[in-house]
Short mmCIF file of N, CA and C in Angstrom, two decimals:
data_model
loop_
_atom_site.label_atom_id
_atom_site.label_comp_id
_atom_site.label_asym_id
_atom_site.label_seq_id
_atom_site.Cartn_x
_atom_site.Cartn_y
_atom_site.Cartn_z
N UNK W 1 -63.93 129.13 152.10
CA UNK W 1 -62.80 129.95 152.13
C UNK W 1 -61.71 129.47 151.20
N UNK W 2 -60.41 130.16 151.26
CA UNK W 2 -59.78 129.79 150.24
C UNK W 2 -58.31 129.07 150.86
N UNK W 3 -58.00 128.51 150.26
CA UNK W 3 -56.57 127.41 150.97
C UNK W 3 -55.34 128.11 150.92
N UNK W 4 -54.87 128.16 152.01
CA UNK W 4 -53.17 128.49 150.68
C UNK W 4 -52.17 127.35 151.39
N UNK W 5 -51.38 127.46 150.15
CA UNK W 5 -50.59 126.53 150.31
C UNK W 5 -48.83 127.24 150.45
N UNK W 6 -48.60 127.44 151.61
CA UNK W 6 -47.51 128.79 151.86
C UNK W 6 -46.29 127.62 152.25
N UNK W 7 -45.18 127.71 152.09
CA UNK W 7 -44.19 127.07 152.78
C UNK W 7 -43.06 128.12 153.32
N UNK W 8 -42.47 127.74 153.92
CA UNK W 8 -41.14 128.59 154.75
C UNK W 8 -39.96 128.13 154.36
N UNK W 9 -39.18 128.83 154.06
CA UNK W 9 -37.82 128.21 153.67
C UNK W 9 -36.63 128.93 155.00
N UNK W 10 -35.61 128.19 155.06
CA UNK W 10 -35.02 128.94 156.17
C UNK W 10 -33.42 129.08 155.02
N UNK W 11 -33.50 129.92 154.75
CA UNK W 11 -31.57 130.09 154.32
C UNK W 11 -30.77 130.79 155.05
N UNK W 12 -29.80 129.87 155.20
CA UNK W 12 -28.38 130.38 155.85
C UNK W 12 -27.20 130.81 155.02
N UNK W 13 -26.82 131.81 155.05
CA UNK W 13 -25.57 132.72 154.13
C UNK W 13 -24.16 132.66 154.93
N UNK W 14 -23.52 131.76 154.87
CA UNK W 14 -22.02 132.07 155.57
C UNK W 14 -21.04 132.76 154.73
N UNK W 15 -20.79 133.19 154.53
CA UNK W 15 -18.53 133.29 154.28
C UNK W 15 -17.99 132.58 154.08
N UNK W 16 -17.52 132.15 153.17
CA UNK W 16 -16.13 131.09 153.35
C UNK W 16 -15.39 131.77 153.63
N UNK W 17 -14.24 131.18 154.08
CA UNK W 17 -13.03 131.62 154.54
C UNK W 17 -12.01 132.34 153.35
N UNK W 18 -11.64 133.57 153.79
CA UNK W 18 -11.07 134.23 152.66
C UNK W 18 -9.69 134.09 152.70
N UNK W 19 -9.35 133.76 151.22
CA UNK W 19 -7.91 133.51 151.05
C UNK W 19 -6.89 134.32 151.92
N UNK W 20 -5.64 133.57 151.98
CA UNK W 20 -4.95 134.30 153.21
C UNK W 20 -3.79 133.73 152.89
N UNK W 21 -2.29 135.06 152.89
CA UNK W 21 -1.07 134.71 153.36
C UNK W 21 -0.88 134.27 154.81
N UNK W 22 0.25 133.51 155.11
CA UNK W 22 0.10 132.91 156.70
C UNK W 22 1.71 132.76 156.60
N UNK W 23 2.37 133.65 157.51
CA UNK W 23 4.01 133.89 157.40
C UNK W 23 4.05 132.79 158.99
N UNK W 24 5.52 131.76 158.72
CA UNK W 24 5.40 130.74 160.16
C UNK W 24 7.36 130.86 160.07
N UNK W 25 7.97 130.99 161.29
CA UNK W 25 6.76 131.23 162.34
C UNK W 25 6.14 132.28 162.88
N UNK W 26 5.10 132.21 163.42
CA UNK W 26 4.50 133.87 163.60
C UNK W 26 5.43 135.11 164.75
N UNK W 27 6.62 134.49 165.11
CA UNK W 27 7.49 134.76 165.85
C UNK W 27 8.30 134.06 165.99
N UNK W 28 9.83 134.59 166.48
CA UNK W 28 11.21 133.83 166.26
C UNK W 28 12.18 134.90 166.96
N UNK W 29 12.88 134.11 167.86
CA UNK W 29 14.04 135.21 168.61
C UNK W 29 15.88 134.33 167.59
N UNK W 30 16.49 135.87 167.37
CA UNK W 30 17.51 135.24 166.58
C UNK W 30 18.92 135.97 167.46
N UNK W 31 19.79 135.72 167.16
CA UNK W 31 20.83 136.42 167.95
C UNK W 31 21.29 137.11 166.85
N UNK W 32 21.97 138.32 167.41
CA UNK W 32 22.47 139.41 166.99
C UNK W 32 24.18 138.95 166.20
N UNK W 33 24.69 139.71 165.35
CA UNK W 33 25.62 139.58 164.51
C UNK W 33 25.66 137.76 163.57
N UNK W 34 24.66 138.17 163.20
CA UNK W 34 24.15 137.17 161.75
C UNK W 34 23.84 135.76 162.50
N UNK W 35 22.82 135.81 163.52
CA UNK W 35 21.69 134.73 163.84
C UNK W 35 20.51 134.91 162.89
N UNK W 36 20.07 133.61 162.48
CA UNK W 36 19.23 133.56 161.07
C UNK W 36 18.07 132.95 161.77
N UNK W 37 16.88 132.99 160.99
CA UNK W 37 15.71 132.35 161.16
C UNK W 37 14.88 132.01 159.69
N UNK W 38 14.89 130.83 159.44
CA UNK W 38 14.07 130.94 157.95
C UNK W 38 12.62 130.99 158.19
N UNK W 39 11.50 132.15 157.45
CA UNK W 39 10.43 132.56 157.57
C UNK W 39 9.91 131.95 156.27
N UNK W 40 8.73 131.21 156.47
CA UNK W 40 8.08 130.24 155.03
C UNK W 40 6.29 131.17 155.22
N UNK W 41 6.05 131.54 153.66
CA UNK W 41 5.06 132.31 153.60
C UNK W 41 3.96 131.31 153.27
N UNK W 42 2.93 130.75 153.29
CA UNK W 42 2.01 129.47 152.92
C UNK W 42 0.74 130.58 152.56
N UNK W 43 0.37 130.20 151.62
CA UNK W 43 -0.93 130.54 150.72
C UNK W 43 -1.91 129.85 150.38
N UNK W 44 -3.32 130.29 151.45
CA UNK W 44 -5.05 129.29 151.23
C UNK W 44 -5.52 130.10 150.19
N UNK W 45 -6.03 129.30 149.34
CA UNK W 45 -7.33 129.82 148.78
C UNK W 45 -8.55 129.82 149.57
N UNK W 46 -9.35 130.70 148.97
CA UNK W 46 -10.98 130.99 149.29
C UNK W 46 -11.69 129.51 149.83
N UNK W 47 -12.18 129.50 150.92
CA UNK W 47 -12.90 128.28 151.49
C UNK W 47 -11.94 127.17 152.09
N UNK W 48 -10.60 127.51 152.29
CA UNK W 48 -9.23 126.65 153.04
C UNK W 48 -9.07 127.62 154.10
N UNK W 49 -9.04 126.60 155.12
CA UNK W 49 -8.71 127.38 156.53
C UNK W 49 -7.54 127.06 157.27
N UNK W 50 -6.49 127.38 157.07
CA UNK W 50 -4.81 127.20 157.35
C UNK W 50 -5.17 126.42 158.75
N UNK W 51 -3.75 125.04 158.87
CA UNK W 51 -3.85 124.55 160.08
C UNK W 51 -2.94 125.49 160.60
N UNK W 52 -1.64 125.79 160.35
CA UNK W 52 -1.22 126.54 161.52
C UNK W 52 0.09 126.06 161.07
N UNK W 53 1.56 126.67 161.69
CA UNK W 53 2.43 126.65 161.39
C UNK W 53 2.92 125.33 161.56
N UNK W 54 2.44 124.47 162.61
CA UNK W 54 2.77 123.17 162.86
C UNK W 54 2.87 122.17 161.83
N UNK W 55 1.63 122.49 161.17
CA UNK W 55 1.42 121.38 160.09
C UNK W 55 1.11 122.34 159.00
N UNK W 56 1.52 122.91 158.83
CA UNK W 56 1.29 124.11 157.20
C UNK W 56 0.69 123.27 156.05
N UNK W 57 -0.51 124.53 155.51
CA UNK W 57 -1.03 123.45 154.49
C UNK W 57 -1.17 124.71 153.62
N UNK W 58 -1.49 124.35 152.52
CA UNK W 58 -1.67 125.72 151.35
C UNK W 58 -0.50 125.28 150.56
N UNK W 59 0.08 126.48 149.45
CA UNK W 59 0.96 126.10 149.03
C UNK W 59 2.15 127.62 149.30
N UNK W 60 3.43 126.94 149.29
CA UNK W 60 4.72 127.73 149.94
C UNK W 60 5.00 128.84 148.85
N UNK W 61 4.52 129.79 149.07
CA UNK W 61 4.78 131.43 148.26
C UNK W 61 5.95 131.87 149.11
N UNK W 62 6.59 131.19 149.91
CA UNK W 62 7.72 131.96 149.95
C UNK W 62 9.01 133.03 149.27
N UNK W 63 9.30 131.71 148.05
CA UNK W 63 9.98 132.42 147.06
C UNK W 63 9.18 133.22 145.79
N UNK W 64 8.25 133.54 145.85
CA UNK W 64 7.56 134.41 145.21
C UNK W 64 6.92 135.75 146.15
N UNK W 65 6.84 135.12 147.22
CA UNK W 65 6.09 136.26 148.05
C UNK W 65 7.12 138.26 147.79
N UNK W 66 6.81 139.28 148.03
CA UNK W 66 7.96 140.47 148.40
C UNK W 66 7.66 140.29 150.16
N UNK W 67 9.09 140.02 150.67
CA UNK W 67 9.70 140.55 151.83
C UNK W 67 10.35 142.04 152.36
N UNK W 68 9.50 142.54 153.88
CA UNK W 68 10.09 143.77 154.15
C UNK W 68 10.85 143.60 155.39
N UNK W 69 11.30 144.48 156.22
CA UNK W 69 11.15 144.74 157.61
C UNK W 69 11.06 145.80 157.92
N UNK W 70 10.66 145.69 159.10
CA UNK W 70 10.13 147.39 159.61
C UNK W 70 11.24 147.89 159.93
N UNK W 71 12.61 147.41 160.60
CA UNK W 71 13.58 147.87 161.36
C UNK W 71 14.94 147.19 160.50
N UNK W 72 15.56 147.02 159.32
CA UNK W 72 16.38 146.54 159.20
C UNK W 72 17.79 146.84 159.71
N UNK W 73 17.84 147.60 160.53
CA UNK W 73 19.12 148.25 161.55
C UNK W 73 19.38 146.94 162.74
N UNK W 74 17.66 146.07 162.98
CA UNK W 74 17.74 145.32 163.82
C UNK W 74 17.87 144.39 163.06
N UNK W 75 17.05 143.73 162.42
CA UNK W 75 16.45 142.94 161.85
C UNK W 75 16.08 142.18 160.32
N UNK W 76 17.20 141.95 159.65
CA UNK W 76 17.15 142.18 158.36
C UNK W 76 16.18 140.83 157.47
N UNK W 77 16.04 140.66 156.14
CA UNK W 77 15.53 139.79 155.67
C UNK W 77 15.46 139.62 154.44
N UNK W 78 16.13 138.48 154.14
CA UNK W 78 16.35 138.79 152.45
C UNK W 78 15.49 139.02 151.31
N UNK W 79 15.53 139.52 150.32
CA UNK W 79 14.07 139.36 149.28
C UNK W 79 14.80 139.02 147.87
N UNK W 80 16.42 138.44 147.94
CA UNK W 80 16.91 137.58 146.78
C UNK W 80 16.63 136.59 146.84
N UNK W 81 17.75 135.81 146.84
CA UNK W 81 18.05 134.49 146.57
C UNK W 81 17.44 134.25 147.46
N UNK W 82 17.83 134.12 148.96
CA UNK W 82 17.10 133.29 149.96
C UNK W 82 15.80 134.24 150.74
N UNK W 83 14.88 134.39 149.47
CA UNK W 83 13.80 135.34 150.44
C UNK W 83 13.40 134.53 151.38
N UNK W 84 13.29 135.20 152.90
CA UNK W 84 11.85 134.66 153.77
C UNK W 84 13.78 134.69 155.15
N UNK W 85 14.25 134.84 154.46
CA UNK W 85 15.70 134.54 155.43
C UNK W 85 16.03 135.86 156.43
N UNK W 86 15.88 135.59 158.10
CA UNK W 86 16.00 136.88 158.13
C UNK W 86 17.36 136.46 159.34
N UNK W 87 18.12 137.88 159.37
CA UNK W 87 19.22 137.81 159.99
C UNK W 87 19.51 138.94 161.23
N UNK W 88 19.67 138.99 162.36
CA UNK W 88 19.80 139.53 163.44
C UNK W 88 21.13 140.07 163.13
N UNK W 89 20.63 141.88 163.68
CA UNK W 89 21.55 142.78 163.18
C UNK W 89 22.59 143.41 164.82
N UNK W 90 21.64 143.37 165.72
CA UNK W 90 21.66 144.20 166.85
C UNK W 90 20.66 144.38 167.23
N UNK W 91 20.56 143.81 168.72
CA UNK W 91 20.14 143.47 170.15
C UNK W 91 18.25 144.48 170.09
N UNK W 92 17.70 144.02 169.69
CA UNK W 92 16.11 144.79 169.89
C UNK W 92 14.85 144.03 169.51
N UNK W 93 13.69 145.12 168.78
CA UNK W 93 12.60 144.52 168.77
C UNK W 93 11.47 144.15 169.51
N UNK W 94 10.24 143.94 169.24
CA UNK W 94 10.27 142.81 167.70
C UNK W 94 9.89 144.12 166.85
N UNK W 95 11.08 143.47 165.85
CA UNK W 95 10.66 143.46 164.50
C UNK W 95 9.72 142.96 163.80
N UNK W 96 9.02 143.72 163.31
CA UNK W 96 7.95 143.45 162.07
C UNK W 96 8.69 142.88 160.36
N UNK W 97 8.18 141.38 160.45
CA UNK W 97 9.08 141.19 158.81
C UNK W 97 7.84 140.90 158.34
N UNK W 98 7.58 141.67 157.37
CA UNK W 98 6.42 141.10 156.41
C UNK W 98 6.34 140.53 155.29
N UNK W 99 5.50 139.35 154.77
CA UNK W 99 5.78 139.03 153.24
C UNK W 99 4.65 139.49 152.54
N UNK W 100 4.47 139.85 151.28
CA UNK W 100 3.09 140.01 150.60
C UNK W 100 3.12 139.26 149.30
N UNK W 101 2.28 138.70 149.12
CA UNK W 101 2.77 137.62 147.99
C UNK W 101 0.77 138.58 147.18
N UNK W 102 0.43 138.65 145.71
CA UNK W 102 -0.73 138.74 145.11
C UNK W 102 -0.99 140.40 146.51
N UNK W 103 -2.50 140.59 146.41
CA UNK W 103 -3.04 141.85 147.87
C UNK W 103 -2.77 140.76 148.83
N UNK W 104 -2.43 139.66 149.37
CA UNK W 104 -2.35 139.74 150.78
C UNK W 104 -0.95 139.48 151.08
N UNK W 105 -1.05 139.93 152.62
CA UNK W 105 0.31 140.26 153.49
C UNK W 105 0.23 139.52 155.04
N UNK W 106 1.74 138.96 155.22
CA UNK W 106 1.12 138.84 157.31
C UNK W 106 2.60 139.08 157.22
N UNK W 107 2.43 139.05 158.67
CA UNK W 107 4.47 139.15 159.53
C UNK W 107 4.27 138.15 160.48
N UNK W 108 5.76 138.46 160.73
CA UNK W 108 6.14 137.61 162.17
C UNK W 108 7.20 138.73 162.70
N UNK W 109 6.75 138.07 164.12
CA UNK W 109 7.36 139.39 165.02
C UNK W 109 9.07 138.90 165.33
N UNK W 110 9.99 139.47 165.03
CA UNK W 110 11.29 139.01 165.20
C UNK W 110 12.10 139.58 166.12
N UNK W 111 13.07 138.88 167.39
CA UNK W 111 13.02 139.71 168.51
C UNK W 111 14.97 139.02 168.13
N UNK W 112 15.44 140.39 168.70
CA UNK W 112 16.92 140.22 167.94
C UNK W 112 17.69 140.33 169.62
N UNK W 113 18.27 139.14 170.09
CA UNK W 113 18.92 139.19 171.70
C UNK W 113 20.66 138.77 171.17
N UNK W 114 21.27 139.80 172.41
CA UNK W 114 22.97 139.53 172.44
C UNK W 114 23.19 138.59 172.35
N UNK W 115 24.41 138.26 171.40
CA UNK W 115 24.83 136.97 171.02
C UNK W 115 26.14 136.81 171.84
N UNK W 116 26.22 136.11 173.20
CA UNK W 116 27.56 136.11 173.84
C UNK W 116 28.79 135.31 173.41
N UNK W 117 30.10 136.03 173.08
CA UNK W 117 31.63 135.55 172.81
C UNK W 117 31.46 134.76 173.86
N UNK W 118 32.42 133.90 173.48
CA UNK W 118 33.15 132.96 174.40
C UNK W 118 34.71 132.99 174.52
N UNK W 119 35.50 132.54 175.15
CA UNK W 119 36.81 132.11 174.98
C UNK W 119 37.42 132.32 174.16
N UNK W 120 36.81 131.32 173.22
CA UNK W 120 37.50 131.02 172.01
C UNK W 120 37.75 131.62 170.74
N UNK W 121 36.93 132.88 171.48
CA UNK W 121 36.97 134.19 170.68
C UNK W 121 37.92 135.32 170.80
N UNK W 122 39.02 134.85 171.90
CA UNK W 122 40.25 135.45 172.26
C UNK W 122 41.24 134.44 172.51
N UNK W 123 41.35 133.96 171.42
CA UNK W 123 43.05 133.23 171.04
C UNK W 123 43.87 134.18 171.02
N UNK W 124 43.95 134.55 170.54
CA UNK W 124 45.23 135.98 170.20
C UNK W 124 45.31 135.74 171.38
N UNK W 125 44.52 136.68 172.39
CA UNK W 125 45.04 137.53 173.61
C UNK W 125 44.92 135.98 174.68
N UNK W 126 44.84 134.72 174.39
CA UNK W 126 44.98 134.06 175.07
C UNK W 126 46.65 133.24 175.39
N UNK W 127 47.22 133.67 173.79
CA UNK W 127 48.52 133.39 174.15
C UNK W 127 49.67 134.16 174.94
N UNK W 128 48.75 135.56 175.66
CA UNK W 128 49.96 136.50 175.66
C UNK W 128 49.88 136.21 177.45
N UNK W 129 49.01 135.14 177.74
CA UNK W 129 48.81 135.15 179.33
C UNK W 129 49.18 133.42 179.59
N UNK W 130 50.02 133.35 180.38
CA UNK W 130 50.64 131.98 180.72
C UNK W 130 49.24 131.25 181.39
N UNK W 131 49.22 129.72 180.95
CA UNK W 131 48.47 128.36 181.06
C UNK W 131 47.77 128.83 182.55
N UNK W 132 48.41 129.28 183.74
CA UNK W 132 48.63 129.00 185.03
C UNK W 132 47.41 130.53 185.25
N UNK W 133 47.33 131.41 184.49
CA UNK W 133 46.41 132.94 185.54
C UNK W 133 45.58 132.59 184.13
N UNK W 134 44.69 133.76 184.44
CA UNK W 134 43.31 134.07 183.69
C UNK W 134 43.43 135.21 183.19
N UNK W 135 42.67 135.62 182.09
CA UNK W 135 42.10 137.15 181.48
C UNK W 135 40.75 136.95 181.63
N UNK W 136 40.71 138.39 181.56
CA UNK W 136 38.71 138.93 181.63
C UNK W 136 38.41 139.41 180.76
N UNK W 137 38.31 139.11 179.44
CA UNK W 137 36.98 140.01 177.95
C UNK W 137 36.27 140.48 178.23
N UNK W 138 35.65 140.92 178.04
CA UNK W 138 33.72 141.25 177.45
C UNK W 138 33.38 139.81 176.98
N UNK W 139 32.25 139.91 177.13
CA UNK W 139 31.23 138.85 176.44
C UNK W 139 30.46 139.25 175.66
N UNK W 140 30.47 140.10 175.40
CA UNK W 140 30.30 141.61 174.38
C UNK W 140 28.57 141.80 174.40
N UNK W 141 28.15 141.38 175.68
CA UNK W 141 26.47 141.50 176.35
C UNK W 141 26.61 142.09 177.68
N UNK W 142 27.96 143.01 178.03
CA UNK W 142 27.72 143.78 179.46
C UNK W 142 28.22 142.87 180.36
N UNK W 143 28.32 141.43 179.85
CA UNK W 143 29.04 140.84 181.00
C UNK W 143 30.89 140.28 180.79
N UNK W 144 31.60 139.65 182.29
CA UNK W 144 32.85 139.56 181.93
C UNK W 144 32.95 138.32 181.74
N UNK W 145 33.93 137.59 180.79
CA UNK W 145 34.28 135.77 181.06
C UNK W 145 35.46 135.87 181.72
N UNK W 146 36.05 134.58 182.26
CA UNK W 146 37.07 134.28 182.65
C UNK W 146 37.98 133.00 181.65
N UNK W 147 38.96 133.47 181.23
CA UNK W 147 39.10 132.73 180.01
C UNK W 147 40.68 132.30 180.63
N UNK W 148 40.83 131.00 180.23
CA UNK W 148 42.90 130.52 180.78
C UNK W 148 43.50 131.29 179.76
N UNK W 149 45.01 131.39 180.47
CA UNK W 149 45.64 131.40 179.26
C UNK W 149 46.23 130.40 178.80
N UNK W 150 46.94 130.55 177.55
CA UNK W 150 47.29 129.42 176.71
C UNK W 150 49.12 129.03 176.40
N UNK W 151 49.73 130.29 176.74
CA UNK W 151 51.10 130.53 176.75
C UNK W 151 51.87 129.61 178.03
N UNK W 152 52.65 128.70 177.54
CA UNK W 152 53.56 127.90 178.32
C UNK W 152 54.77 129.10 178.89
N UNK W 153 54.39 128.97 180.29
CA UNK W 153 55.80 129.68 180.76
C UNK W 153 56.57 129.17 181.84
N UNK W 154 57.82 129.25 182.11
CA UNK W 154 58.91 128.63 182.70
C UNK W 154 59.02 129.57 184.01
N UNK W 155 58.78 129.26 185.18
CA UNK W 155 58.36 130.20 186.23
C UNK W 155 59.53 129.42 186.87
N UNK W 156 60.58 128.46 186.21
CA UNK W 156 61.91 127.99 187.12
C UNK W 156 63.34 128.20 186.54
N UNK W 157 63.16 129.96 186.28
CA UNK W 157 64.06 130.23 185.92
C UNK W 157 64.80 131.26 187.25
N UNK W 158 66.28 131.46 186.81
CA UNK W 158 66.97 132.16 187.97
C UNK W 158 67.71 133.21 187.26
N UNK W 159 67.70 133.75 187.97
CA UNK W 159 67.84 135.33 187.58
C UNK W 159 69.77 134.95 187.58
N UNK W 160 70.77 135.54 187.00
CA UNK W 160 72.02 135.50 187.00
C UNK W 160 72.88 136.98 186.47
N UNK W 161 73.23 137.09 187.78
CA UNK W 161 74.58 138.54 187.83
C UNK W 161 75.36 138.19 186.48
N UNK W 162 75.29 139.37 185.78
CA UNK W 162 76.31 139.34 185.15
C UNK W 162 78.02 139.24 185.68
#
C-alpha cells in the first residue's frame, strides 16, 4: 500500500486590539455656574489595550482631539485654548461631552448639580441687619440659610421730647 505522510496544523486567528480614543474621566459631577472638570483624551494604537483612567497609557490627544457636547445649555466644554475643559452651566444631565481626535471618538457622561451660596454671598444685605438678629437668602438650590448680621447697633439709646 501506499504511505502518506499527512500532518495537521492547528491555526489560531485573533484581533488585536483596535486602536481607540479613551476620554477620563469616563464621568464627572461639576457644579453649576462655572464648576470645571478637566477631561484628558488618551490615544492606543492597534495591539495596545488602555489601562484605564487610573493609570492612562497611550499618548494625550487631548489638545488635538475636536470636543462637543450634547447639551451645552447644561454643560459646556471648551474646543480652544483649554480643549477637554468642561464647565457646569445649570443644574442637569448627564451630559454627553465627546472628543474625536483622527475616526475615533468616546465621551464622558457629565452630571451638572446646584452649586449652594453661602453667607458670604450676602455682604451687602448683611450690613443692613444688626450683629444681634439674622436674615434668610436663598441658597439659590430651593433651600433657606440663616446668615448674622453684620451692622453694629446701639439698642441703648433713649428716645428724648423735644
Amino acid at each position: 500500500g501506499k504511505s502518506s505522510n499527512l500532518a495537521s496544523y492547528i491555526m489560531t486567528i485573533t484581533n488585536p486590539v483596535a486602536a481607540a480614543l479613551n476620554v477620563c474621566p469616563t464621568s464627572a459631577t461639576v457644579g453649576d455656574k462655572g464648576g470645571t472638570a478637566s477631561l484628558k483624551a488618551w490615544h492606543t494604537t492597534t495591539g495596545v489595550t488602555f489601562n484605564g483612567c487610573a493609570a492612562p497609557n497611550g499618548t494625550d490627544r487631548t489638545s488635538s482631539a475636536n470636543w462637543s457636547s450634547s447639551n451645552s445649555g447644561i454643560a459646556s466644554v471648551d474646543n480652544g485654548s483649554s480643549k477637554g475643559r468642561v464647565t457646569g452651566v445649570t443644574p442637569g444631565g448627564p451630559v454627553t461631552i465627546q472628543a474625536t481626535y483622527s475616526s475615533l471618538s468616546d465621551s464622558s457622561a457629565i452630571t451638572v448639580i446646584c452649586t449652594k451660596v453661602t453667607c458670604s454671598n450676602y455682604t451687602d444685605e448683611a450690613q443692613l441687619v444688626c450683629t444681634t438678629d439674622q436674615f434668610h437668602p436663598s441658597d439659590s438650590c430651593g433651600g433657606t440659610l440663616n446668615c448674622p448680621g453684620a451692622r453694629t447697633c446701639d439698642y441703648n439709646w433713649k428716645e428724648v421730647a423735644p
